[in-house]
Coordinates of C-alpha atoms in Angstrom, one line a residue:
M1 CA 47.5 24.7 -34.3
K2 CA 43.8 24.2 -34.6
I3 CA 42.1 22.0 -31.8
A4 CA 40.9 19.4 -34.4
H5 CA 44.3 19.3 -36.0
F6 CA 45.9 18.6 -32.6
L7 CA 43.2 15.9 -31.7
K8 CA 43.7 14.2 -35.0
Q9 CA 47.5 14.2 -34.6
N10 CA 47.5 12.8 -31.1
F11 CA 44.5 10.9 -30.5
K12 CA 45.3 7.7 -32.1
H13 CA 44.2 4.9 -29.9
F14 CA 41.4 3.4 -27.3
N15 CA 38.9 6.2 -26.2
A16 CA 40.9 8.6 -27.9
A17 CA 40.7 6.9 -31.2
S18 CA 36.8 6.4 -30.6
L19 CA 36.5 10.1 -30.0
I20 CA 38.1 11.1 -33.4
D21 CA 35.9 8.5 -35.4
A22 CA 32.7 9.5 -33.4
A23 CA 33.4 13.1 -34.1
E24 CA 34.3 12.5 -37.9
A25 CA 31.2 10.3 -38.4
Y26 CA 29.1 13.2 -36.7
K27 CA 30.6 15.8 -38.9
Q28 CA 29.7 13.4 -42.0
H29 CA 26.2 12.9 -40.8
V30 CA 25.3 16.6 -40.4
E31 CA 27.1 17.8 -43.5
G32 CA 25.0 15.4 -45.5
G33 CA 21.9 17.4 -44.6
N34 CA 20.9 15.2 -41.8
K35 CA 19.6 16.1 -38.2
M36 CA 21.1 15.4 -35.0
L37 CA 19.4 14.8 -31.8
L38 CA 21.6 15.2 -28.6
T39 CA 20.7 14.1 -25.1
L40 CA 22.0 15.7 -21.9
A41 CA 22.2 13.7 -18.7
G42 CA 24.4 14.3 -15.6
A43 CA 25.4 17.8 -14.4
M44 CA 26.5 19.1 -17.9
S45 CA 24.9 22.5 -17.6
T46 CA 26.4 23.1 -14.2
A47 CA 29.7 22.1 -15.8
E48 CA 29.1 24.8 -18.2
L49 CA 28.9 22.8 -21.3
G50 CA 26.8 25.7 -22.7
I51 CA 30.2 27.4 -23.8
S52 CA 30.4 24.9 -26.6
L53 CA 26.8 23.5 -26.9
A54 CA 25.5 27.0 -27.5
E55 CA 27.8 27.4 -30.4
M56 CA 26.8 23.9 -31.8
I57 CA 23.2 25.1 -31.9
R58 CA 24.1 28.5 -33.4
E59 CA 26.0 26.6 -36.4
N60 CA 23.1 24.5 -36.9
K61 CA 25.1 21.0 -35.7
V62 CA 22.4 20.3 -33.3
H63 CA 18.8 20.2 -34.2
A64 CA 17.1 18.7 -31.2
I65 CA 17.7 18.1 -27.6
C66 CA 16.4 15.8 -24.9
C67 CA 17.6 16.5 -21.4
T68 CA 16.8 15.9 -17.8
G69 CA 14.7 18.6 -16.0
A70 CA 18.2 19.5 -14.0
N71 CA 20.1 20.2 -17.0
L72 CA 17.1 22.5 -18.3
E73 CA 17.2 24.5 -15.2
E74 CA 20.6 24.6 -14.2
D75 CA 21.7 26.3 -17.5
V76 CA 19.3 29.2 -16.5
F77 CA 20.8 29.1 -12.9
N78 CA 24.2 29.5 -14.0
L79 CA 23.2 32.4 -16.5
V80 CA 21.5 34.4 -13.6
A81 CA 23.8 33.6 -10.5
H82 CA 27.4 32.5 -11.8
N83 CA 29.1 34.9 -9.6
Y84 CA 27.8 33.3 -6.4
Y85 CA 28.6 29.7 -7.3
E86 CA 31.5 28.3 -5.2
R87 CA 33.9 25.8 -6.4
I88 CA 35.5 23.4 -4.0
P89 CA 38.5 21.7 -5.8
H90 CA 38.9 19.4 -2.7
Y91 CA 35.5 18.1 -2.7
R92 CA 36.8 14.4 -2.2
D93 CA 38.2 15.6 1.1
L94 CA 34.8 16.8 2.5
T95 CA 33.7 15.4 5.7
P96 CA 29.9 14.9 6.8
Q97 CA 30.3 18.2 9.0
D98 CA 31.8 20.0 5.9
E99 CA 28.7 18.9 3.9
E100 CA 26.3 19.9 6.5
D101 CA 28.0 23.3 6.8
L102 CA 27.2 23.8 3.1
L103 CA 23.7 22.8 3.6
L104 CA 23.3 25.4 6.4
R105 CA 24.7 27.8 3.9
H106 CA 22.1 26.9 1.2
M107 CA 24.9 25.8 -1.2
N108 CA 23.8 22.8 -3.1
R109 CA 26.9 20.8 -4.1
V110 CA 27.4 19.1 -7.5
T111 CA 30.7 17.4 -7.4
D112 CA 32.9 20.3 -7.0
T113 CA 30.5 23.3 -7.8
C114 CA 28.1 24.6 -5.2
I115 CA 24.8 26.1 -6.6
P116 CA 23.6 28.9 -4.2
E117 CA 19.7 28.3 -3.2
T118 CA 18.9 31.9 -2.9
E119 CA 20.4 33.8 -5.7
A120 CA 19.8 30.9 -8.3
M121 CA 17.0 28.6 -7.5
R122 CA 14.7 31.0 -5.7
R123 CA 15.2 33.6 -7.9
I124 CA 14.0 31.6 -11.0
E125 CA 11.1 30.3 -8.7
K126 CA 9.9 33.8 -8.2
V127 CA 9.7 34.4 -12.0
V128 CA 8.5 31.1 -13.3
L129 CA 5.8 31.0 -10.8
K130 CA 4.3 34.0 -12.3
Y131 CA 4.2 32.2 -15.7
W132 CA 2.8 29.1 -14.0
V133 CA 0.0 30.8 -12.3
K134 CA -1.0 32.8 -15.2
A135 CA -1.2 29.8 -17.4
D136 CA -3.2 28.0 -14.6
R137 CA -5.7 30.8 -14.3
E138 CA -6.2 31.1 -18.1
N139 CA -6.5 27.3 -18.5
K140 CA -3.4 27.1 -20.9
R141 CA -0.9 24.3 -20.6
F142 CA 2.8 24.5 -21.5
F143 CA 5.7 22.2 -21.5
P144 CA 8.6 22.8 -18.9
H145 CA 10.8 24.1 -21.4
E146 CA 8.4 26.3 -23.0
F147 CA 7.9 28.1 -19.7
L148 CA 11.5 28.9 -19.7
Y149 CA 11.6 29.7 -23.3
K150 CA 8.9 32.3 -22.8
I151 CA 10.8 33.9 -19.7
L152 CA 14.3 34.0 -21.6
L153 CA 12.9 35.6 -24.7
S154 CA 10.8 38.1 -22.5
G155 CA 14.2 39.4 -21.3
E156 CA 12.8 39.6 -17.8
L157 CA 16.0 38.0 -16.5
E158 CA 18.5 40.1 -18.5
E159 CA 19.3 42.3 -15.5
F160 CA 20.6 39.3 -13.7
Y161 CA 22.7 37.9 -16.3
Q162 CA 26.3 36.9 -14.7
I163 CA 27.8 35.3 -17.8
D164 CA 28.1 36.1 -21.5
P165 CA 24.5 35.2 -22.6
K166 CA 26.0 33.5 -25.8
N167 CA 27.2 30.8 -23.7
S168 CA 23.7 29.8 -22.4
W169 CA 22.7 26.8 -24.6
L170 CA 18.9 27.1 -23.5
L171 CA 18.8 30.9 -24.5
E172 CA 20.2 29.7 -27.9
A173 CA 17.7 27.1 -28.1
A174 CA 15.0 29.5 -27.1
K175 CA 15.8 31.9 -29.9
R176 CA 15.6 29.2 -32.5
N177 CA 12.5 27.4 -30.8
L178 CA 14.7 24.4 -30.9
P179 CA 12.6 21.1 -30.4
L180 CA 13.3 20.1 -26.9
F181 CA 12.1 17.1 -24.7
V182 CA 12.3 16.9 -21.0
P183 CA 11.2 13.4 -19.6
G184 CA 10.9 13.0 -15.8
W185 CA 10.9 16.9 -15.2
E186 CA 9.1 16.3 -11.7
D187 CA 12.3 15.1 -10.1
C188 CA 14.2 18.2 -10.7
T189 CA 14.4 21.5 -8.4
L190 CA 11.7 23.6 -10.3
G191 CA 9.9 20.3 -10.7
N192 CA 9.7 19.9 -6.9
M193 CA 8.8 23.4 -6.5
Y194 CA 6.0 23.1 -8.8
T195 CA 4.5 20.1 -6.9
S196 CA 4.7 22.1 -3.8
H197 CA 2.5 24.8 -5.4
V198 CA 0.1 22.3 -6.6
I199 CA -0.2 20.8 -3.1
S200 CA -0.4 24.1 -1.5
G201 CA -3.2 25.3 -3.8
T202 CA -1.1 28.0 -5.5
I203 CA -1.8 26.1 -8.7
Q204 CA -5.0 24.7 -9.0
K205 CA -4.5 22.3 -12.0
V206 CA -1.7 19.8 -11.8
H207 CA -1.5 19.4 -15.7
T208 CA -1.1 23.3 -16.3
V209 CA 2.8 21.8 -16.8
R210 CA 2.3 19.3 -19.6
T211 CA 3.5 15.6 -19.0
G212 CA 6.2 13.0 -20.0
I213 CA 3.7 11.1 -22.1
E214 CA 2.8 14.1 -24.1
Y215 CA 6.4 14.8 -24.5
M216 CA 6.8 11.3 -26.1
M217 CA 3.8 12.2 -28.3
E218 CA 5.6 15.3 -29.6
L219 CA 8.8 13.5 -30.2
A220 CA 7.0 10.8 -32.4
E221 CA 5.4 13.6 -34.3
Y222 CA 8.8 15.4 -34.6
Y223 CA 10.5 12.3 -35.7
T224 CA 8.0 11.3 -38.0
A225 CA 7.9 14.4 -39.9
T226 CA 11.5 15.0 -40.0
A227 CA 13.4 11.7 -40.5
T228 CA 13.4 9.9 -43.8
E229 CA 15.4 7.1 -45.3
E230 CA 17.3 9.5 -47.3
H231 CA 18.1 11.8 -44.2
P232 CA 17.9 9.8 -40.9
I233 CA 18.1 11.6 -37.5
G234 CA 21.4 10.8 -35.5
F235 CA 21.6 10.2 -31.7
F236 CA 24.3 11.9 -29.8
Q237 CA 23.9 10.8 -26.1
V238 CA 26.0 12.5 -23.3
G239 CA 25.6 10.4 -20.3
G240 CA 23.2 7.6 -19.6
G241 CA 19.8 7.7 -17.7
I242 CA 16.4 9.0 -18.8
A243 CA 17.8 11.6 -21.2
G244 CA 19.0 8.9 -23.6
D245 CA 16.7 5.9 -22.7
F246 CA 13.4 8.0 -23.3
P247 CA 13.9 9.6 -26.8
I248 CA 15.8 6.4 -28.3
C249 CA 12.4 4.4 -27.5
V250 CA 10.5 6.5 -30.2
V251 CA 11.6 4.3 -32.9
P252 CA 10.4 0.9 -31.8
M253 CA 7.3 2.6 -30.5
L254 CA 6.6 3.9 -34.1
H255 CA 7.4 0.5 -35.5
Q256 CA 6.0 -2.1 -33.2
D257 CA 3.2 -0.2 -31.1
L258 CA 1.7 2.0 -33.9
Q259 CA 2.6 -0.4 -36.7
R260 CA 3.9 2.4 -39.0
T261 CA 5.9 1.3 -42.0
G262 CA 8.6 3.5 -43.5
V263 CA 10.0 4.9 -40.4
P264 CA 13.6 5.0 -40.4
L265 CA 16.0 3.8 -37.7
W266 CA 18.3 6.1 -36.0
G267 CA 21.1 6.9 -38.6
Y268 CA 24.0 7.4 -36.2
F269 CA 24.7 6.7 -32.6
C270 CA 27.3 7.7 -30.1
Q271 CA 27.3 7.5 -26.3
I272 CA 29.8 9.4 -24.0
S273 CA 29.7 7.8 -20.6
D274 CA 31.9 6.4 -17.9
S275 CA 29.2 3.6 -17.2
T276 CA 31.1 0.5 -18.2
T277 CA 29.0 -2.5 -19.6
S278 CA 27.7 -4.6 -16.7
Y279 CA 24.7 -6.8 -16.1
G280 CA 21.5 -4.9 -16.1
S281 CA 23.1 -1.5 -16.6
F282 CA 20.8 0.1 -19.3
S283 CA 23.2 3.2 -19.4
G284 CA 26.1 0.9 -20.0
C285 CA 24.7 -1.5 -22.5
I286 CA 26.8 -1.5 -25.9
P287 CA 25.1 -0.1 -28.9
N288 CA 24.7 -3.5 -30.6
E289 CA 22.0 -4.4 -27.7
K290 CA 19.9 -1.6 -29.2
I291 CA 19.8 -3.4 -32.4
T292 CA 17.6 -6.2 -30.8
W293 CA 15.3 -3.5 -29.6
G294 CA 14.7 -2.0 -33.1
K295 CA 16.5 1.3 -32.2
L296 CA 19.6 0.8 -34.4
D297 CA 20.2 -0.9 -37.7
K298 CA 23.3 -3.3 -38.1
N299 CA 24.9 -0.8 -40.6
T300 CA 24.4 2.2 -38.2
P301 CA 27.6 4.0 -37.4
R302 CA 28.0 3.2 -33.7
F303 CA 30.5 4.5 -31.1
V304 CA 31.1 4.4 -27.4
I305 CA 33.4 6.5 -25.6
E306 CA 33.9 5.5 -22.1
S307 CA 35.2 8.8 -20.3
D308 CA 34.4 12.0 -18.8
A309 CA 31.8 13.8 -20.9
T310 CA 32.8 17.2 -19.7
I311 CA 36.0 16.6 -21.4
V312 CA 35.0 14.5 -24.4
A313 CA 32.0 16.5 -25.5
P314 CA 33.7 20.0 -26.2
L315 CA 36.5 18.3 -28.0
I316 CA 34.1 16.4 -30.5
F317 CA 32.2 19.6 -30.8
A318 CA 35.6 21.4 -31.6
I319 CA 36.0 18.9 -34.5
V320 CA 32.5 19.1 -35.8
L321 CA 32.9 23.0 -35.8
D322 CA 36.3 22.5 -37.4
K323 CA 37.9 24.8 -34.7

Protein backbone atom coordinates (compact mmCIF):
# COMPACT_ATOMS: atom_id res chain seq x y z
CA MET A 1 0.00 0.00 0.00
CA LYS A 2 1.29 3.48 -0.85
CA ILE A 3 2.03 5.80 2.06
CA ALA A 4 -0.28 8.40 0.53
CA HIS A 5 -3.12 5.90 0.25
CA PHE A 6 -2.67 4.75 3.85
CA LEU A 7 -2.72 8.34 5.12
CA LYS A 8 -5.85 9.27 3.19
CA GLN A 9 -7.56 6.11 4.41
CA ASN A 10 -6.74 6.69 8.08
CA PHE A 11 -6.16 10.41 8.67
CA LYS A 12 -9.72 11.75 8.88
CA HIS A 13 -9.98 14.29 11.69
CA PHE A 14 -8.24 17.00 13.69
CA ASN A 15 -4.51 17.51 12.97
CA ALA A 16 -4.53 14.36 10.85
CA ALA A 17 -7.22 15.80 8.58
CA SER A 18 -5.38 19.13 8.39
CA LEU A 19 -2.30 17.22 7.25
CA ILE A 20 -4.22 15.68 4.35
CA ASP A 21 -5.85 18.98 3.38
CA ALA A 22 -2.52 20.83 3.47
CA ALA A 23 -0.74 18.13 1.47
CA GLU A 24 -3.42 17.98 -1.22
CA ALA A 25 -3.41 21.77 -1.55
CA TYR A 26 0.40 21.75 -1.73
CA LYS A 27 0.27 19.16 -4.48
CA GLN A 28 -2.35 21.12 -6.40
CA HIS A 29 -0.32 24.31 -6.02
CA VAL A 30 2.93 22.94 -7.52
CA GLU A 31 1.18 20.85 -10.16
CA GLY A 32 -0.41 24.10 -11.33
CA GLY A 33 3.03 25.37 -12.27
CA ASN A 34 3.52 27.45 -9.13
CA LYS A 35 6.62 27.75 -6.95
CA MET A 36 6.88 26.79 -3.27
CA LEU A 37 9.15 28.42 -0.71
CA LEU A 38 9.87 26.21 2.31
CA THR A 39 11.04 27.57 5.66
CA LEU A 40 13.06 25.45 8.06
CA ALA A 41 13.32 26.21 11.77
CA GLY A 42 14.10 24.09 14.80
CA ALA A 43 16.58 21.23 14.43
CA MET A 44 15.16 19.68 11.28
CA SER A 45 18.56 18.96 9.74
CA THR A 46 19.75 17.14 12.84
CA ALA A 47 16.45 15.25 12.72
CA GLU A 48 17.56 14.15 9.21
CA LEU A 49 14.68 15.77 7.37
CA GLY A 50 17.10 15.77 4.45
CA ILE A 51 16.09 12.19 3.70
CA SER A 52 12.73 13.43 2.42
CA LEU A 53 13.51 17.09 1.72
CA ALA A 54 16.37 16.28 -0.68
CA GLU A 55 13.93 14.21 -2.72
CA MET A 56 11.43 17.08 -2.75
CA ILE A 57 14.16 19.32 -4.18
CA ARG A 58 15.15 16.69 -6.77
CA GLU A 59 11.53 16.31 -7.85
CA ASN A 60 11.06 20.08 -8.24
CA LYS A 61 8.52 20.33 -5.40
CA VAL A 62 10.56 22.89 -3.42
CA HIS A 63 11.89 25.91 -5.28
CA ALA A 64 13.41 28.12 -2.57
CA ILE A 65 14.31 27.71 1.10
CA CYS A 66 14.62 30.06 4.04
CA CYS A 67 16.32 28.41 7.00
CA THR A 68 18.15 29.15 10.21
CA GLY A 69 21.92 29.08 10.28
CA ALA A 70 21.68 25.97 12.45
CA ASN A 71 19.72 24.03 9.81
CA LEU A 72 22.15 25.21 7.12
CA GLU A 73 25.23 23.90 8.89
CA GLU A 74 23.75 20.89 10.66
CA ASP A 75 22.92 19.21 7.37
CA VAL A 76 26.63 19.39 6.52
CA PHE A 77 27.64 18.24 10.02
CA ASN A 78 25.45 15.17 9.60
CA LEU A 79 26.87 14.56 6.12
CA VAL A 80 30.47 14.32 7.34
CA ALA A 81 30.15 13.07 10.93
CA HIS A 82 27.01 10.95 11.13
CA ASN A 83 28.84 7.87 12.47
CA TYR A 84 30.10 9.89 15.44
CA TYR A 85 26.66 11.12 16.49
CA GLU A 86 25.18 9.62 19.64
CA ARG A 87 21.50 9.13 20.28
CA ILE A 88 20.19 9.35 23.84
CA PRO A 89 16.65 7.90 23.95
CA HIS A 90 16.37 8.64 27.69
CA TYR A 91 17.25 12.33 27.31
CA ARG A 92 14.33 13.34 29.55
CA ASP A 93 16.02 11.58 32.45
CA LEU A 94 19.41 13.27 32.17
CA THR A 95 20.67 14.98 35.30
CA PRO A 96 22.70 18.20 35.33
CA GLN A 97 25.76 16.01 35.95
CA ASP A 98 24.90 13.89 32.87
CA GLU A 99 24.69 17.06 30.82
CA GLU A 100 28.05 18.26 32.12
CA ASP A 101 29.59 14.90 31.27
CA LEU A 102 28.40 15.37 27.68
CA LEU A 103 29.94 18.84 27.66
CA LEU A 104 33.28 17.49 28.82
CA ARG A 105 33.14 14.96 25.96
CA HIS A 106 32.35 17.80 23.51
CA MET A 107 29.00 16.22 22.62
CA ASN A 108 26.48 18.99 21.92
CA ARG A 109 22.97 17.72 22.65
CA VAL A 110 19.95 18.49 20.47
CA THR A 111 17.05 16.74 22.22
CA ASP A 112 17.95 13.05 21.82
CA THR A 113 20.93 13.51 19.49
CA CYS A 114 24.46 14.63 20.32
CA ILE A 115 26.58 16.37 17.68
CA PRO A 116 30.32 15.68 18.07
CA GLU A 117 32.26 18.94 18.15
CA THR A 118 35.59 17.63 16.82
CA GLU A 119 34.33 15.44 13.98
CA ALA A 120 31.54 17.78 12.87
CA MET A 121 31.95 21.42 13.86
CA ARG A 122 35.74 21.73 13.93
CA ARG A 123 36.16 19.68 10.75
CA ILE A 124 33.86 22.03 8.85
CA GLU A 125 35.46 25.10 10.45
CA LYS A 126 38.87 24.13 9.07
CA VAL A 127 37.48 23.94 5.55
CA VAL A 128 35.16 26.93 5.54
CA LEU A 129 37.79 29.15 7.18
CA LYS A 130 39.99 28.75 4.08
CA TYR A 131 37.12 29.99 1.93
CA TRP A 132 36.37 32.89 4.27
CA VAL A 133 40.01 34.01 4.37
CA LYS A 134 40.44 33.65 0.58
CA ALA A 135 37.36 35.80 -0.07
CA ASP A 136 38.49 38.30 2.56
CA ARG A 137 41.93 38.69 0.97
CA GLU A 138 40.42 39.04 -2.51
CA ASN A 139 37.85 41.62 -1.35
CA LYS A 140 35.01 39.32 -2.36
CA ARG A 141 31.78 38.83 -0.45
CA PHE A 142 29.36 35.91 -0.36
CA PHE A 143 26.29 34.82 1.56
CA PRO A 144 26.70 32.10 4.22
CA HIS A 145 25.02 29.49 2.03
CA GLU A 146 27.17 30.42 -0.97
CA PHE A 147 30.32 29.47 0.94
CA LEU A 148 28.83 26.06 1.75
CA TYR A 149 27.57 25.61 -1.82
CA LYS A 150 31.13 26.23 -3.07
CA ILE A 151 32.61 23.74 -0.60
CA LEU A 152 30.08 21.00 -1.36
CA LEU A 153 30.39 21.42 -5.11
CA SER A 154 34.18 21.39 -4.93
CA GLY A 155 34.12 17.79 -3.68
CA GLU A 156 36.57 18.68 -0.91
CA LEU A 157 34.43 16.98 1.73
CA GLU A 158 33.54 13.83 -0.21
CA GLU A 159 36.14 11.66 1.55
CA PHE A 160 34.39 12.39 4.84
CA TYR A 161 30.82 11.57 3.77
CA GLN A 162 29.17 9.19 6.24
CA ILE A 163 25.63 9.17 4.87
CA ASP A 164 24.32 8.60 1.37
CA PRO A 165 24.85 12.05 -0.21
CA LYS A 166 21.40 11.84 -1.81
CA ASN A 167 20.02 12.41 1.70
CA SER A 168 21.73 15.78 2.13
CA TRP A 169 19.21 18.49 1.30
CA LEU A 170 21.92 21.18 1.17
CA LEU A 171 24.00 19.21 -1.33
CA GLU A 172 20.91 18.77 -3.48
CA ALA A 173 20.17 22.49 -3.20
CA ALA A 174 23.77 23.33 -4.13
CA LYS A 175 23.59 21.20 -7.27
CA ARG A 176 20.59 23.23 -8.41
CA ASN A 177 21.81 26.57 -7.06
CA LEU A 178 18.48 26.74 -5.24
CA PRO A 179 17.59 30.22 -3.96
CA LEU A 180 18.43 30.12 -0.25
CA PHE A 181 17.95 32.73 2.47
CA VAL A 182 19.50 32.48 5.94
CA PRO A 183 18.45 35.33 8.26
CA GLY A 184 20.17 35.67 11.62
CA TRP A 185 23.07 33.46 10.53
CA GLU A 186 25.37 34.97 13.15
CA ASP A 187 23.65 33.06 15.98
CA CYS A 188 24.66 29.61 14.67
CA THR A 189 27.88 27.70 15.36
CA LEU A 190 29.64 28.75 12.14
CA GLY A 191 28.37 32.30 12.66
CA ASN A 192 29.96 32.31 16.12
CA MET A 193 33.18 30.93 14.66
CA TYR A 194 33.22 33.59 11.95
CA THR A 195 32.73 36.29 14.57
CA SER A 196 35.63 34.93 16.61
CA HIS A 197 37.91 35.03 13.55
CA VAL A 198 36.93 38.65 12.87
CA ILE A 199 37.65 39.56 16.50
CA SER A 200 41.00 37.74 16.44
CA GLY A 201 41.97 39.40 13.15
CA THR A 202 42.15 36.23 11.02
CA ILE A 203 39.44 37.83 8.88
CA GLN A 204 39.91 41.55 8.30
CA LYS A 205 36.52 42.61 7.00
CA VAL A 206 33.35 41.76 8.92
CA HIS A 207 31.20 42.03 5.78
CA THR A 208 33.09 39.34 3.85
CA VAL A 209 30.02 37.30 4.79
CA ARG A 210 27.00 39.14 3.48
CA THR A 211 24.24 40.20 5.87
CA GLY A 212 20.57 39.65 6.63
CA ILE A 213 19.57 42.98 5.08
CA GLU A 214 21.18 41.84 1.85
CA TYR A 215 19.32 38.54 2.13
CA MET A 216 16.05 40.49 2.33
CA MET A 217 17.06 42.46 -0.75
CA GLU A 218 17.81 39.20 -2.59
CA LEU A 219 14.47 37.79 -1.48
CA ALA A 220 12.67 40.90 -2.72
CA GLU A 221 14.34 40.51 -6.10
CA TYR A 222 13.53 36.81 -6.25
CA TYR A 223 9.90 37.34 -5.27
CA THR A 224 9.39 40.19 -7.71
CA ALA A 225 10.93 38.21 -10.58
CA THR A 226 9.11 34.96 -9.79
CA ALA A 227 5.63 35.59 -8.40
CA THR A 228 2.76 36.56 -10.69
CA GLU A 229 -1.00 36.76 -10.21
CA GLU A 230 -1.36 33.67 -12.40
CA HIS A 231 1.45 31.79 -10.64
CA PRO A 232 1.88 32.93 -7.03
CA ILE A 233 4.51 31.51 -4.70
CA GLY A 234 3.40 29.24 -1.86
CA PHE A 235 4.72 29.34 1.70
CA PHE A 236 5.32 26.08 3.57
CA GLN A 237 6.54 26.78 7.10
CA VAL A 238 8.23 24.12 9.22
CA GLY A 239 8.44 25.44 12.78
CA GLY A 240 8.32 29.09 13.82
CA GLY A 241 10.86 31.79 14.55
CA ILE A 242 12.98 33.82 12.19
CA ALA A 243 13.02 31.22 9.38
CA GLY A 244 9.30 31.86 8.87
CA ASP A 245 8.93 35.42 10.10
CA PHE A 246 11.70 36.80 7.86
CA PRO A 247 10.56 35.71 4.39
CA ILE A 248 6.82 36.19 4.81
CA CYS A 249 7.42 39.90 5.47
CA VAL A 250 8.82 40.50 1.99
CA VAL A 251 5.32 40.94 0.54
CA PRO A 252 4.13 43.80 2.80
CA MET A 253 7.56 45.39 2.39
CA LEU A 254 7.17 45.40 -1.39
CA HIS A 255 3.61 46.73 -1.12
CA GLN A 256 3.78 49.17 1.77
CA ASP A 257 7.39 50.32 1.95
CA LEU A 258 8.35 50.25 -1.73
CA GLN A 259 4.82 51.11 -2.90
CA ARG A 260 5.02 48.54 -5.68
CA THR A 261 1.81 47.53 -7.39
CA GLY A 262 1.02 44.26 -9.07
CA VAL A 263 2.92 42.16 -6.51
CA PRO A 264 0.77 39.13 -5.59
CA LEU A 265 0.33 37.91 -2.03
CA TRP A 266 1.50 34.45 -1.02
CA GLY A 267 -0.67 31.94 -2.86
CA TYR A 268 -0.64 29.12 -0.27
CA PHE A 269 0.22 28.93 3.40
CA CYS A 270 0.84 26.04 5.76
CA GLN A 271 2.53 26.01 9.14
CA ILE A 272 3.58 22.91 11.05
CA SER A 273 4.31 23.84 14.63
CA ASP A 274 3.62 22.83 18.21
CA SER A 275 3.39 26.52 19.15
CA THR A 276 -0.20 26.85 20.23
CA THR A 277 -1.99 30.15 19.73
CA SER A 278 -1.23 32.47 22.63
CA TYR A 279 -0.95 36.14 23.47
CA GLY A 280 1.99 37.66 21.65
CA SER A 281 3.34 34.40 20.24
CA PHE A 282 4.20 35.28 16.65
CA SER A 283 5.10 31.67 15.89
CA GLY A 284 1.73 30.58 17.23
CA CYS A 285 -0.49 33.17 15.57
CA ILE A 286 -3.14 31.75 13.27
CA PRO A 287 -2.88 32.47 9.52
CA ASN A 288 -5.85 34.88 9.59
CA GLU A 289 -3.71 37.34 11.55
CA LYS A 290 -1.36 37.48 8.57
CA ILE A 291 -4.20 38.87 6.45
CA THR A 292 -4.16 42.06 8.54
CA TRP A 293 -0.44 42.46 7.84
CA GLY A 294 -0.86 42.18 4.07
CA LYS A 295 0.86 38.82 3.76
CA LEU A 296 -2.06 36.55 2.88
CA ASP A 297 -5.35 37.14 1.12
CA LYS A 298 -8.71 36.16 2.56
CA ASN A 299 -8.92 33.54 -0.21
CA THR A 300 -5.41 32.12 0.25
CA PRO A 301 -5.52 28.39 1.13
CA ARG A 302 -4.41 28.35 4.77
CA PHE A 303 -3.51 25.45 7.03
CA VAL A 304 -2.12 24.95 10.52
CA ILE A 305 -0.99 21.56 11.79
CA GLU A 306 -0.21 21.64 15.51
CA SER A 307 2.11 18.68 15.76
CA ASP A 308 5.70 17.47 15.60
CA ALA A 309 7.22 18.61 12.30
CA THR A 310 9.65 15.67 12.28
CA ILE A 311 6.58 13.42 11.95
CA VAL A 312 4.31 15.61 9.84
CA ALA A 313 6.64 17.04 7.18
CA PRO A 314 7.82 13.67 5.76
CA LEU A 315 4.21 12.49 5.57
CA ILE A 316 3.14 15.59 3.66
CA PHE A 317 6.14 15.16 1.37
CA ALA A 318 5.09 11.54 0.75
CA ILE A 319 1.67 12.69 -0.46
CA VAL A 320 3.14 15.44 -2.63
CA LEU A 321 5.56 12.89 -4.13
CA ASP A 322 2.74 10.34 -4.48
CA LYS A 323 4.72 7.71 -2.62
